[in-house]
Coordinates of C-alpha atoms in Angstrom, one line a residue:
Chain A
X837 CA -80.1 -105.3 -76.7
X838 CA -79.7 -101.6 -76.4
X839 CA -75.9 -101.4 -76.3
X840 CA -74.4 -104.3 -78.2
X841 CA -70.9 -102.7 -78.3
X842 CA -70.8 -102.6 -74.5
X843 CA -71.8 -106.2 -74.2
X844 CA -69.1 -107.2 -76.6
X845 CA -66.5 -105.1 -74.8
X846 CA -67.5 -106.5 -71.5
X847 CA -67.2 -110.0 -72.8
X848 CA -63.7 -109.4 -74.1
X849 CA -62.6 -107.9 -70.8
X850 CA -64.1 -110.8 -68.9
X851 CA -62.2 -113.3 -71.0
X852 CA -58.9 -111.3 -70.6
X853 CA -59.4 -111.2 -66.8
X854 CA -60.0 -114.9 -66.7
X855 CA -56.8 -115.5 -68.7
X856 CA -54.9 -113.2 -66.4
X857 CA -56.2 -114.9 -63.2
X858 CA -55.4 -118.3 -64.8
X859 CA -51.9 -117.4 -65.7
X860 CA -51.2 -115.7 -62.4
X861 CA -52.7 -118.4 -60.1
X862 CA -53.4 -121.7 -61.7
X863 CA -51.1 -122.3 -64.6
X864 CA -48.0 -124.4 -64.3
X865 CA -44.8 -124.7 -66.3
X866 CA -42.0 -127.2 -66.6
X867 CA -38.6 -125.8 -65.6
X868 CA -35.6 -128.1 -65.7
X869 CA -37.8 -131.2 -65.7
X870 CA -39.8 -129.9 -62.7
X871 CA -43.4 -128.8 -62.9
X872 CA -44.0 -125.7 -60.8
X873 CA -46.4 -122.8 -60.6
X874 CA -45.7 -120.3 -63.3
X875 CA -45.3 -117.3 -60.9
X876 CA -43.9 -119.3 -57.9
X877 CA -46.0 -117.4 -55.4
X878 CA -44.8 -119.4 -52.5
X879 CA -41.3 -118.1 -53.2
X880 CA -42.6 -114.6 -53.4
X881 CA -44.4 -115.0 -50.1
X882 CA -41.3 -116.5 -48.5
X883 CA -39.2 -113.5 -49.3
X884 CA -41.8 -110.8 -49.0
X885 CA -41.0 -110.2 -45.3
X886 CA -37.4 -111.3 -44.9
X887 CA -35.2 -108.9 -42.9
X888 CA -33.0 -107.6 -45.8
X889 CA -36.1 -106.7 -47.8
X890 CA -37.6 -104.9 -44.8
X891 CA -34.4 -103.1 -44.2
X892 CA -34.3 -102.2 -47.9
X893 CA -37.9 -100.8 -47.6
X894 CA -36.7 -98.7 -44.7
X895 CA -33.9 -97.2 -46.8
X896 CA -36.2 -96.6 -49.8
X897 CA -38.7 -94.8 -47.7
X898 CA -36.0 -92.8 -45.9
X899 CA -34.4 -91.7 -49.2
X900 CA -37.8 -90.8 -50.6
X901 CA -38.7 -88.7 -47.6
X902 CA -35.3 -87.0 -47.4
X903 CA -35.1 -86.3 -51.2
X904 CA -38.7 -84.9 -51.3
X905 CA -38.3 -82.8 -48.1
X906 CA -35.0 -81.3 -49.2
X907 CA -36.2 -81.1 -52.8
X908 CA -39.4 -79.1 -51.8
X909 CA -37.5 -76.7 -49.5
X910 CA -34.8 -76.2 -52.2
X911 CA -37.5 -75.9 -54.8
X912 CA -39.3 -73.1 -52.9
X913 CA -36.0 -71.2 -52.4
X914 CA -35.0 -71.6 -56.0
X915 CA -38.4 -70.6 -57.3
X916 CA -38.4 -67.5 -55.2
X917 CA -34.9 -66.7 -56.4
X918 CA -35.9 -67.2 -60.0
X919 CA -38.8 -64.8 -59.6
X920 CA -36.5 -62.2 -57.8
X921 CA -35.9 -58.9 -59.7
X922 CA -32.3 -59.3 -58.7
X923 CA -30.5 -60.7 -61.8
X924 CA -27.7 -62.4 -59.8
X925 CA -30.3 -64.4 -57.8
X926 CA -32.6 -65.3 -60.7
X927 CA -29.6 -66.1 -62.9
X928 CA -27.9 -68.5 -60.4
X929 CA -31.3 -70.3 -59.8
X930 CA -31.6 -70.6 -63.6
X931 CA -28.2 -72.1 -63.9
X932 CA -28.8 -74.5 -61.0
X933 CA -32.0 -75.8 -62.7
X934 CA -30.3 -75.9 -66.1
X935 CA -27.5 -78.1 -64.7
X936 CA -29.5 -80.5 -62.5
X937 CA -32.3 -80.9 -64.9
X938 CA -30.0 -81.3 -67.9
X939 CA -27.9 -84.2 -66.6
X940 CA -29.3 -87.8 -65.9
X941 CA -30.0 -88.5 -62.3
X942 CA -28.1 -91.8 -62.7
X943 CA -25.0 -89.9 -63.7
X944 CA -25.5 -87.5 -60.8
X945 CA -25.8 -90.3 -58.3
X946 CA -22.6 -91.9 -59.5
X947 CA -20.9 -88.6 -59.5
X948 CA -21.7 -87.9 -55.9
X949 CA -20.5 -91.3 -54.8
X950 CA -17.4 -91.7 -56.9
X951 CA -16.6 -88.3 -58.4
X952 CA -16.6 -86.4 -55.1
X953 CA -14.0 -88.6 -53.4
X954 CA -11.9 -88.5 -56.6
X955 CA -12.0 -84.7 -56.9
X956 CA -11.9 -83.8 -53.3
X957 CA -10.3 -86.6 -51.2
X958 CA -10.4 -84.2 -48.3
X959 CA -13.3 -82.1 -47.4
X960 CA -12.6 -79.0 -45.4
X961 CA -14.7 -76.7 -43.2
X962 CA -13.2 -73.2 -42.8
X963 CA -13.2 -69.6 -44.2
X964 CA -13.1 -69.5 -48.0
X965 CA -9.5 -69.0 -49.1
X966 CA -8.6 -68.7 -45.4
X967 CA -7.8 -71.0 -42.5
X968 CA -9.4 -74.5 -42.2
X969 CA -11.1 -75.5 -38.9
X970 CA -11.9 -79.1 -39.7
X971 CA -10.8 -81.5 -42.4
X972 CA -12.4 -84.9 -43.0
X973 CA -11.6 -87.8 -45.4
X974 CA -14.3 -87.8 -48.1
X975 CA -14.4 -91.5 -48.2
X976 CA -15.6 -91.8 -44.6
X977 CA -18.0 -88.9 -44.9
X978 CA -19.7 -89.6 -48.2
X979 CA -21.3 -93.0 -47.6
X980 CA -23.5 -94.5 -50.3
X981 CA -26.6 -93.4 -48.3
X982 CA -25.3 -89.8 -48.1
X983 CA -24.4 -89.8 -51.8
X984 CA -27.8 -91.2 -52.7
X985 CA -29.7 -88.7 -50.5
X986 CA -27.6 -85.8 -51.8
X987 CA -27.9 -86.8 -55.5
X988 CA -31.7 -87.4 -55.3
X989 CA -32.3 -84.2 -53.3
X990 CA -30.4 -81.9 -55.4
X991 CA -31.9 -83.3 -58.6
X992 CA -35.4 -83.1 -57.1
X993 CA -34.8 -79.5 -56.1
X994 CA -34.5 -78.5 -59.7
X995 CA -37.8 -80.1 -60.7
X996 CA -39.6 -78.8 -57.6
X997 CA -38.4 -75.3 -58.4
X998 CA -40.2 -75.3 -61.7
X999 CA -43.4 -76.7 -60.1
X1000 CA -43.3 -74.1 -57.3
X1001 CA -42.6 -71.3 -59.7
X1002 CA -45.6 -72.3 -61.9
X1003 CA -47.7 -72.3 -58.7
X1004 CA -46.6 -68.9 -57.6
X1005 CA -47.1 -67.2 -60.9
X1006 CA -50.6 -68.8 -61.2
X1007 CA -51.8 -66.6 -58.2
X1008 CA -53.5 -63.4 -59.3
X1009 CA -51.4 -60.3 -58.8
X1010 CA -54.4 -58.7 -57.1
X1011 CA -53.7 -61.0 -54.2
X1012 CA -50.2 -59.7 -53.7
X1013 CA -51.5 -56.1 -54.0
X1014 CA -54.3 -56.7 -51.5
X1015 CA -51.8 -58.2 -49.0
X1016 CA -49.3 -55.4 -49.5
X1017 CA -52.0 -52.8 -49.1
X1018 CA -52.7 -54.3 -45.7
X1019 CA -49.1 -53.6 -44.9
X1020 CA -47.8 -57.2 -45.1
X1021 CA -44.1 -57.6 -45.9
X1022 CA -43.0 -59.5 -49.0
X1023 CA -42.2 -62.5 -46.9
X1024 CA -45.6 -62.5 -45.2
X1025 CA -47.3 -62.1 -48.5
X1026 CA -45.5 -65.0 -49.9
X1027 CA -46.0 -67.3 -46.9
X1028 CA -49.6 -66.3 -45.9
X1029 CA -51.2 -65.4 -49.2
X1030 CA -49.4 -66.5 -52.3
X1031 CA -48.0 -69.9 -51.3
X1032 CA -51.2 -71.3 -49.8
X1033 CA -53.0 -70.5 -53.0
X1034 CA -50.2 -71.7 -55.1
X1035 CA -50.4 -75.1 -53.3
X1036 CA -53.5 -76.0 -55.3
X1037 CA -51.3 -75.9 -58.4
X1038 CA -48.2 -77.3 -56.7
X1039 CA -49.7 -80.3 -54.9
X1040 CA -50.7 -82.6 -57.8
X1041 CA -47.4 -82.5 -59.6
X1042 CA -45.6 -82.8 -56.2
X1043 CA -47.6 -86.0 -55.6
X1044 CA -46.4 -87.2 -59.0
X1045 CA -42.9 -86.3 -58.0
X1046 CA -43.1 -88.2 -54.7
X1047 CA -44.5 -91.3 -56.4
X1048 CA -41.8 -91.0 -59.1
X1049 CA -39.1 -90.5 -56.4
X1050 CA -40.2 -93.6 -54.6
X1051 CA -39.4 -95.6 -57.7
X1052 CA -36.3 -93.5 -58.7
X1053 CA -34.6 -94.5 -55.5
X1054 CA -34.1 -97.9 -57.1
X1055 CA -31.4 -96.3 -59.2
X1056 CA -29.2 -96.2 -56.1
X1057 CA -28.5 -99.8 -56.8
X1058 CA -25.6 -98.5 -58.9
X1059 CA -23.9 -97.1 -55.8
X1060 CA -24.8 -100.0 -53.6
X1061 CA -27.5 -98.0 -51.9
X1062 CA -29.0 -100.9 -49.8
X1063 CA -32.5 -99.9 -50.8
X1064 CA -35.5 -102.3 -51.6
X1065 CA -34.4 -103.0 -55.1
X1066 CA -30.8 -103.6 -54.1
X1067 CA -31.9 -106.0 -51.4
X1068 CA -34.1 -108.1 -53.7
X1069 CA -31.4 -108.1 -56.4
X1070 CA -28.8 -109.2 -53.8
X1071 CA -31.1 -112.1 -52.8
X1072 CA -31.8 -113.2 -56.4
X1073 CA -28.1 -113.0 -57.2
X1074 CA -27.5 -115.8 -54.7
X1075 CA -30.6 -118.0 -55.2
X1076 CA -31.3 -117.2 -58.9
X1077 CA -35.1 -116.7 -58.2
X1078 CA -35.0 -113.6 -60.4
X1079 CA -38.7 -113.2 -61.3
X1080 CA -40.1 -114.0 -57.8
X1081 CA -37.8 -111.3 -56.2
X1082 CA -38.7 -108.8 -58.9
X1083 CA -42.3 -109.5 -57.9
X1084 CA -41.4 -108.9 -54.2
X1085 CA -40.0 -105.5 -55.1
X1086 CA -42.9 -104.7 -57.3
X1087 CA -45.5 -105.6 -54.7
X1088 CA -43.8 -103.3 -52.1
X1089 CA -43.4 -100.4 -54.6
X1090 CA -47.1 -100.8 -55.6
X1091 CA -48.2 -100.8 -52.0
X1092 CA -46.4 -97.6 -51.2
X1093 CA -47.3 -95.7 -54.3
X1094 CA -51.0 -96.7 -53.6
X1095 CA -50.7 -95.2 -50.1
X1096 CA -49.1 -92.0 -51.6
X1097 CA -51.9 -91.8 -54.1
X1098 CA -54.5 -91.8 -51.4
X1099 CA -52.6 -89.3 -49.3
X1100 CA -52.3 -87.0 -52.3
X1101 CA -56.1 -87.1 -52.8
X1102 CA -56.7 -85.8 -49.3
X1103 CA -54.0 -83.2 -49.4
X1104 CA -55.5 -81.9 -52.7
X1105 CA -58.9 -81.7 -51.0
X1106 CA -57.5 -79.7 -48.2
X1107 CA -56.0 -77.1 -50.4
X1108 CA -59.1 -76.9 -52.6
X1109 CA -60.9 -75.1 -49.8
X1110 CA -62.3 -71.9 -51.1
X1111 CA -61.8 -72.8 -54.8
X1112 CA -64.9 -74.9 -55.2
X1113 CA -68.1 -73.9 -53.4
X1114 CA -68.7 -77.4 -52.0
X1115 CA -66.2 -80.2 -52.0
X1116 CA -67.3 -83.4 -53.7
X1117 CA -67.6 -86.4 -51.3
X1118 CA -64.6 -88.6 -50.8
X1119 CA -64.9 -92.2 -52.2
X1120 CA -65.4 -93.4 -48.6
X1121 CA -68.2 -90.8 -48.0
X1122 CA -69.8 -91.8 -51.2
X1123 CA -69.6 -95.5 -50.3
X1124 CA -71.1 -94.9 -46.9
X1125 CA -73.9 -92.8 -48.4
X1126 CA -74.7 -95.5 -51.0
X1127 CA -74.7 -98.2 -48.4
X1128 CA -76.9 -96.5 -45.9
X1129 CA -79.4 -94.9 -48.1
X1130 CA -82.4 -96.9 -49.3
X1131 CA -82.7 -95.9 -52.9
X1132 CA -86.4 -95.7 -53.5
X1133 CA -86.2 -92.6 -55.6
X1134 CA -83.7 -91.6 -58.3
X1135 CA -80.6 -89.8 -57.0
X1136 CA -80.9 -86.1 -57.7
X1137 CA -78.5 -84.9 -60.5
X1138 CA -75.3 -83.6 -59.0
X1139 CA -75.6 -80.5 -61.0
X1140 CA -78.4 -79.1 -59.0
X1141 CA -76.7 -80.1 -55.7
X1142 CA -76.2 -77.9 -52.7
X1143 CA -73.5 -75.7 -53.9
X1144 CA -75.7 -73.2 -55.6
X1145 CA -75.2 -70.5 -52.9
X1146 CA -77.9 -67.9 -52.3
X1147 CA -76.9 -64.6 -53.8
X1148 CA -77.9 -61.2 -52.5
Chain B
X337 CA -55.2 -25.0 -41.6
X338 CA -53.4 -28.1 -40.6
X339 CA -51.3 -30.3 -42.9
X340 CA -53.6 -32.0 -45.4
X341 CA -54.0 -35.8 -45.2
X342 CA -52.8 -36.2 -48.8
X343 CA -50.8 -33.6 -50.7
X344 CA -49.7 -34.2 -54.3
X345 CA -47.5 -31.7 -56.1
X346 CA -46.6 -32.2 -59.8
X347 CA -46.8 -36.0 -59.4
X348 CA -45.6 -37.8 -62.5
X349 CA -45.7 -41.5 -63.4
X350 CA -44.5 -43.3 -66.6
X351 CA -45.2 -46.8 -67.7
X352 CA -42.3 -47.4 -70.1
X353 CA -42.4 -44.4 -72.5
X354 CA -46.1 -43.6 -71.8
X355 CA -46.5 -40.8 -69.3
X356 CA -49.7 -41.7 -67.4
X357 CA -49.6 -39.0 -64.8
X358 CA -48.4 -35.7 -66.1
X359 CA -48.1 -33.5 -63.0
X360 CA -51.0 -34.0 -60.6
X361 CA -51.6 -31.3 -58.0
X362 CA -54.2 -32.0 -55.4
X363 CA -54.8 -32.1 -51.7
X364 CA -57.2 -33.9 -49.4
X365 CA -58.0 -32.6 -45.9
X366 CA -58.7 -34.9 -43.0
X367 CA -62.3 -36.0 -43.0
X368 CA -62.7 -35.0 -46.6
X369 CA -64.3 -37.3 -49.2
X370 CA -62.7 -36.7 -52.6
X371 CA -64.2 -38.4 -55.7
X372 CA -62.0 -38.9 -58.7
X373 CA -63.9 -39.1 -62.0
X374 CA -62.8 -39.2 -65.6
X375 CA -62.6 -41.4 -68.6
X376 CA -60.7 -44.7 -68.4
X377 CA -57.0 -44.3 -69.1
X378 CA -57.1 -40.9 -67.5
X379 CA -54.7 -42.0 -64.7
X380 CA -57.2 -42.0 -61.8
X381 CA -56.4 -45.5 -60.6
X382 CA -52.7 -45.1 -61.2
X383 CA -52.7 -42.0 -59.0
X384 CA -54.7 -43.9 -56.3
X385 CA -52.1 -46.7 -56.4
X386 CA -49.3 -44.2 -56.0
X387 CA -50.7 -43.0 -52.7
X388 CA -50.0 -46.3 -51.0
X389 CA -46.8 -46.9 -53.1
X390 CA -48.2 -49.8 -55.1
X391 CA -46.7 -47.8 -57.9
X392 CA -43.6 -45.7 -57.6
X393 CA -43.9 -42.1 -58.7
X394 CA -41.3 -40.9 -61.2
X395 CA -41.5 -37.2 -60.4
X396 CA -43.0 -34.6 -58.1
X397 CA -43.9 -35.0 -54.5
X398 CA -46.6 -37.1 -52.8
X399 CA -47.1 -36.9 -49.0
X400 CA -49.6 -38.6 -46.7
X401 CA -50.2 -37.1 -43.3
X402 CA -47.1 -34.9 -43.8
X403 CA -44.8 -37.8 -44.7
X404 CA -43.5 -38.5 -48.2
X405 CA -44.8 -41.7 -49.8
X406 CA -42.0 -44.3 -50.4
X407 CA -39.2 -41.8 -49.9
X408 CA -37.3 -40.1 -47.1
X409 CA -35.9 -36.7 -47.7
X410 CA -32.5 -35.9 -46.2
X411 CA -31.2 -32.5 -47.0
X412 CA -32.1 -32.0 -50.7
X413 CA -31.8 -35.7 -51.5
X414 CA -34.5 -38.3 -51.6
X415 CA -33.8 -41.9 -50.4
X416 CA -36.1 -44.8 -51.2
X417 CA -37.6 -46.3 -48.0
X418 CA -36.9 -49.8 -47.0
X419 CA -39.5 -52.5 -47.5
X420 CA -40.4 -52.5 -43.8
X421 CA -41.0 -48.8 -43.7
X422 CA -43.1 -48.9 -46.8
X423 CA -45.2 -51.6 -45.2
X424 CA -45.6 -49.6 -42.0
X425 CA -47.0 -46.7 -43.9
X426 CA -49.3 -48.9 -46.1
X427 CA -50.7 -50.3 -42.9
X428 CA -52.2 -46.9 -42.1
X429 CA -53.9 -46.6 -45.5
X430 CA -56.9 -48.9 -46.4
X431 CA -57.5 -49.9 -50.0
X432 CA -60.5 -51.4 -51.7
X433 CA -60.1 -52.8 -55.2
X434 CA -62.4 -53.1 -58.1
X435 CA -62.0 -56.9 -58.2
X436 CA -62.3 -57.2 -54.3
X437 CA -59.1 -59.3 -54.0
X438 CA -60.4 -61.2 -51.0
X439 CA -58.1 -64.1 -50.1
X440 CA -60.0 -67.1 -51.4
X441 CA -58.3 -69.6 -49.2
X442 CA -59.5 -67.9 -46.0
X443 CA -63.0 -67.5 -44.5
X444 CA -64.4 -64.0 -44.5
X445 CA -63.5 -63.7 -40.8
X446 CA -59.9 -64.8 -41.4
X447 CA -59.7 -62.3 -44.3
X448 CA -60.7 -59.5 -41.9
X449 CA -58.3 -60.5 -39.1
X450 CA -55.4 -61.2 -41.5
X451 CA -54.2 -57.6 -41.4
X452 CA -54.4 -56.9 -37.7
X453 CA -53.0 -60.3 -36.7
X454 CA -50.1 -60.5 -39.2
X455 CA -49.2 -56.8 -39.4
X456 CA -50.2 -55.2 -36.2
X457 CA -49.6 -58.4 -34.1
X458 CA -53.0 -58.1 -32.4
X459 CA -54.0 -61.3 -30.7
X460 CA -56.4 -63.5 -32.7
X461 CA -59.1 -63.4 -30.1
X462 CA -59.2 -59.6 -29.9
X463 CA -59.0 -59.3 -33.7
X464 CA -61.9 -61.8 -34.1
X465 CA -64.0 -59.8 -31.7
X466 CA -63.4 -56.5 -33.6
X467 CA -63.8 -58.3 -37.0
X468 CA -67.3 -59.5 -36.0
X469 CA -68.2 -56.0 -35.1
X470 CA -67.0 -54.7 -38.5
X471 CA -68.7 -57.5 -40.4
X472 CA -71.9 -56.7 -38.5
X473 CA -71.5 -53.1 -39.5
X474 CA -71.2 -53.9 -43.3
X475 CA -74.2 -56.3 -43.0
X476 CA -72.3 -59.6 -43.1
X477 CA -72.8 -60.8 -39.6
X478 CA -74.2 -64.1 -40.8
X479 CA -71.4 -64.7 -43.4
X480 CA -68.3 -64.8 -41.1
X481 CA -67.5 -68.4 -41.6
X482 CA -68.2 -68.5 -45.4
X483 CA -65.5 -68.5 -48.0
X484 CA -65.4 -65.5 -50.4
X485 CA -66.6 -67.5 -53.4
X486 CA -69.8 -68.4 -51.5
X487 CA -70.7 -64.7 -51.4
X488 CA -72.2 -62.4 -54.0
X489 CA -70.0 -59.7 -55.5
X490 CA -71.7 -57.0 -53.3
X491 CA -71.1 -59.1 -50.2
X492 CA -67.5 -59.7 -51.2
X493 CA -66.8 -56.0 -51.7
X494 CA -68.4 -55.2 -48.3
X495 CA -66.1 -57.9 -46.7
X496 CA -63.2 -56.3 -48.5
X497 CA -64.1 -52.9 -47.0
X498 CA -64.3 -54.6 -43.5
X499 CA -60.9 -56.1 -44.1
X500 CA -59.4 -52.6 -44.9
X501 CA -61.2 -51.0 -41.9
X502 CA -59.8 -53.7 -39.6
X503 CA -56.4 -52.0 -39.8
X504 CA -58.1 -48.8 -38.5
X505 CA -56.7 -46.7 -41.3
X506 CA -56.5 -42.9 -41.3
X507 CA -57.2 -42.8 -45.0
X508 CA -59.3 -45.1 -47.3
X509 CA -58.7 -45.5 -51.0
X510 CA -61.5 -46.9 -53.2
X511 CA -60.5 -48.0 -56.7
X512 CA -63.8 -48.2 -58.6
X513 CA -65.4 -50.3 -55.8
X514 CA -68.7 -50.8 -57.6
X515 CA -67.6 -51.2 -61.2
X516 CA -67.5 -55.0 -61.1
X517 CA -70.9 -55.4 -59.5
X518 CA -74.4 -56.1 -60.8
X519 CA -76.4 -52.9 -60.7
X520 CA -78.7 -54.1 -58.0
X521 CA -75.8 -54.9 -55.7
X522 CA -74.2 -51.5 -56.0
X523 CA -76.5 -49.8 -53.5
X524 CA -75.4 -51.9 -50.5
X525 CA -71.7 -51.1 -51.1
X526 CA -72.4 -47.4 -51.6
X527 CA -74.5 -47.4 -48.3
X528 CA -71.5 -48.8 -46.4
X529 CA -69.2 -46.1 -48.0
X530 CA -71.7 -43.4 -47.2
X531 CA -71.8 -44.5 -43.5
X532 CA -68.0 -44.3 -43.4
X533 CA -68.0 -40.8 -44.8
X534 CA -70.6 -39.8 -42.2
X535 CA -68.3 -41.1 -39.5
X536 CA -65.6 -38.7 -40.8
X537 CA -63.3 -41.1 -42.6
X538 CA -60.9 -39.4 -45.1
X539 CA -61.7 -41.1 -48.4
X540 CA -60.5 -40.9 -52.0
X541 CA -62.9 -42.6 -54.3
X542 CA -62.3 -43.4 -57.9
X543 CA -65.8 -43.9 -59.2
X544 CA -68.2 -43.8 -62.1
X545 CA -71.2 -43.4 -59.7
X546 CA -72.0 -39.7 -60.3
X547 CA -74.9 -39.9 -57.9
X548 CA -72.6 -41.0 -55.1
X549 CA -70.0 -38.3 -56.0
X550 CA -72.7 -35.6 -55.9
X551 CA -74.3 -36.8 -52.7
X552 CA -71.3 -37.9 -50.6
X553 CA -68.3 -36.2 -52.1
X554 CA -66.9 -33.0 -50.6
X555 CA -64.8 -32.4 -53.6
X556 CA -65.0 -33.8 -57.1
X557 CA -61.8 -34.0 -59.2
X558 CA -62.1 -34.5 -63.0
X559 CA -59.0 -36.1 -64.5
X560 CA -58.2 -36.6 -68.2
X561 CA -55.0 -37.5 -70.0
X562 CA -53.0 -37.6 -66.8
X563 CA -53.8 -34.2 -65.5
X564 CA -56.4 -32.7 -63.2
X565 CA -58.8 -30.8 -65.5
X566 CA -60.9 -29.3 -62.8
X567 CA -61.9 -29.7 -59.2
X568 CA -64.3 -28.2 -56.8
X569 CA -67.5 -29.0 -54.9
X570 CA -69.7 -31.5 -56.6
X571 CA -72.4 -28.9 -57.4
X572 CA -69.9 -26.9 -59.4
X573 CA -68.0 -29.6 -61.2
X574 CA -70.9 -31.9 -61.9
X575 CA -73.6 -29.3 -62.6
X576 CA -71.8 -26.3 -63.9
X577 CA -68.4 -27.5 -65.2
X578 CA -66.1 -24.8 -66.5
X579 CA -64.1 -26.9 -69.0
X580 CA -65.4 -28.3 -72.2
X581 CA -63.7 -31.7 -71.6
X582 CA -65.6 -32.1 -68.3
X583 CA -68.8 -31.2 -70.0
X584 CA -68.3 -33.7 -72.8
X585 CA -67.4 -36.5 -70.3
X586 CA -70.4 -35.7 -68.1
X587 CA -72.8 -35.6 -71.0
X588 CA -71.7 -39.2 -71.8
X589 CA -72.1 -40.6 -68.3
X590 CA -75.0 -38.7 -66.8

């Protein structure tokens, strides 16, 4: 044997996989005098697509989308403010980030739901220190969904601001100078030249943030947020099938984080244009290539592949 | 004689407490090719960058085509121009950088049309048509769809020249355009610049290519320590310099 270590490791892994499959699928356990499958997959299956769970998924996805969309816009604004030579702008952005990054999101969520109505029972639209045009009861305006969206968005804005700022300062100053020498305004330079290049740095952590946000939405259970986790918890509170319903929630969270991971891969590829000379094939392209090519000769090493551009 | 294209009087510039330009006097006529030579740190590049207001001057007066750079005079006072007006003036001046500074996320063609489309609001179709003409002129007709990092340094610099020319500038600034190139690629870039000079473009070229300065330059200006040491036709400055400092510099680079 040439690689005894690999054989041993493979053997260990195979045994572990067999144990995992066994415990997940085949093993049984006695609970309260009844023999039942350890993981109760039939129960999981039964609740996987019930209406409250599906509604919960809707809320979870909505909250994720809103929090990320607002968070990204807010992050870009805050990042540009922080990089502004104007001290008032950069200072206020700094304080915003300091505050929202420095307090737990769970505390913020509770605050938006409970604290706001306590501090400001009536919300007023009008001229500051002047007449009011419109007054509304905070209890009717700030529903748990609004509080959740608000809390998650404002918190995400602080994190996105730092990500966007890192992206912006990673772009070579020569790019700004070249754009300005063409006569582009500061706004055009930012939008057309700097941000597209910053995207390459911004996208991967933003993907992480989105995946993280999808799961963070489960915190809204503390303000009765009606999301996926709240829905499964509500069910298990009545039928006591705690573990199967945790599995229901996990399966859905895993499904959506997987979709996001794939999406992130393709968005990253899009913004890698011009930074690598030839993009590596996607997993699907590689699979297709491997399936439809008869391998009679060894595959050429990737290092001597087509991206060696002719110079001259 | 008409108003010169560029007129500098006692231009001063400080970075912190270091005075980089210590009173530059110089003028460039329309159609003239002026080559700025001198040791590194002499302020050549800084002066060039002052002309399109990438750097603010701290003293003196700098005018392009009769208009002050970055300022508006009203009575005896100077007012700083607003961003939009600075941009409008920059659009009339082309600049080519030592490190090319092509936009890496755009194809060569998109690089060239970026100025006309975004700044001059030319329609993309018209801009593309003109850009193809310009790229053909700099010898890159077959590279329009490539991204900058698929080109050699020389090709990138010629694309950068095409990008600057696409704005139809009345003045071109070259900041050591061949300093980052392999020796065998320098020639192509200089050929393009020679062609521009022949077409009557007003050019200020910061360069270490003494051959180019001698052959193409109408005027050669030698700068050292933030001042103009001497200037005149290339034959005089390069072959029979009057100042010791010029002589020492030339003996090192020729």
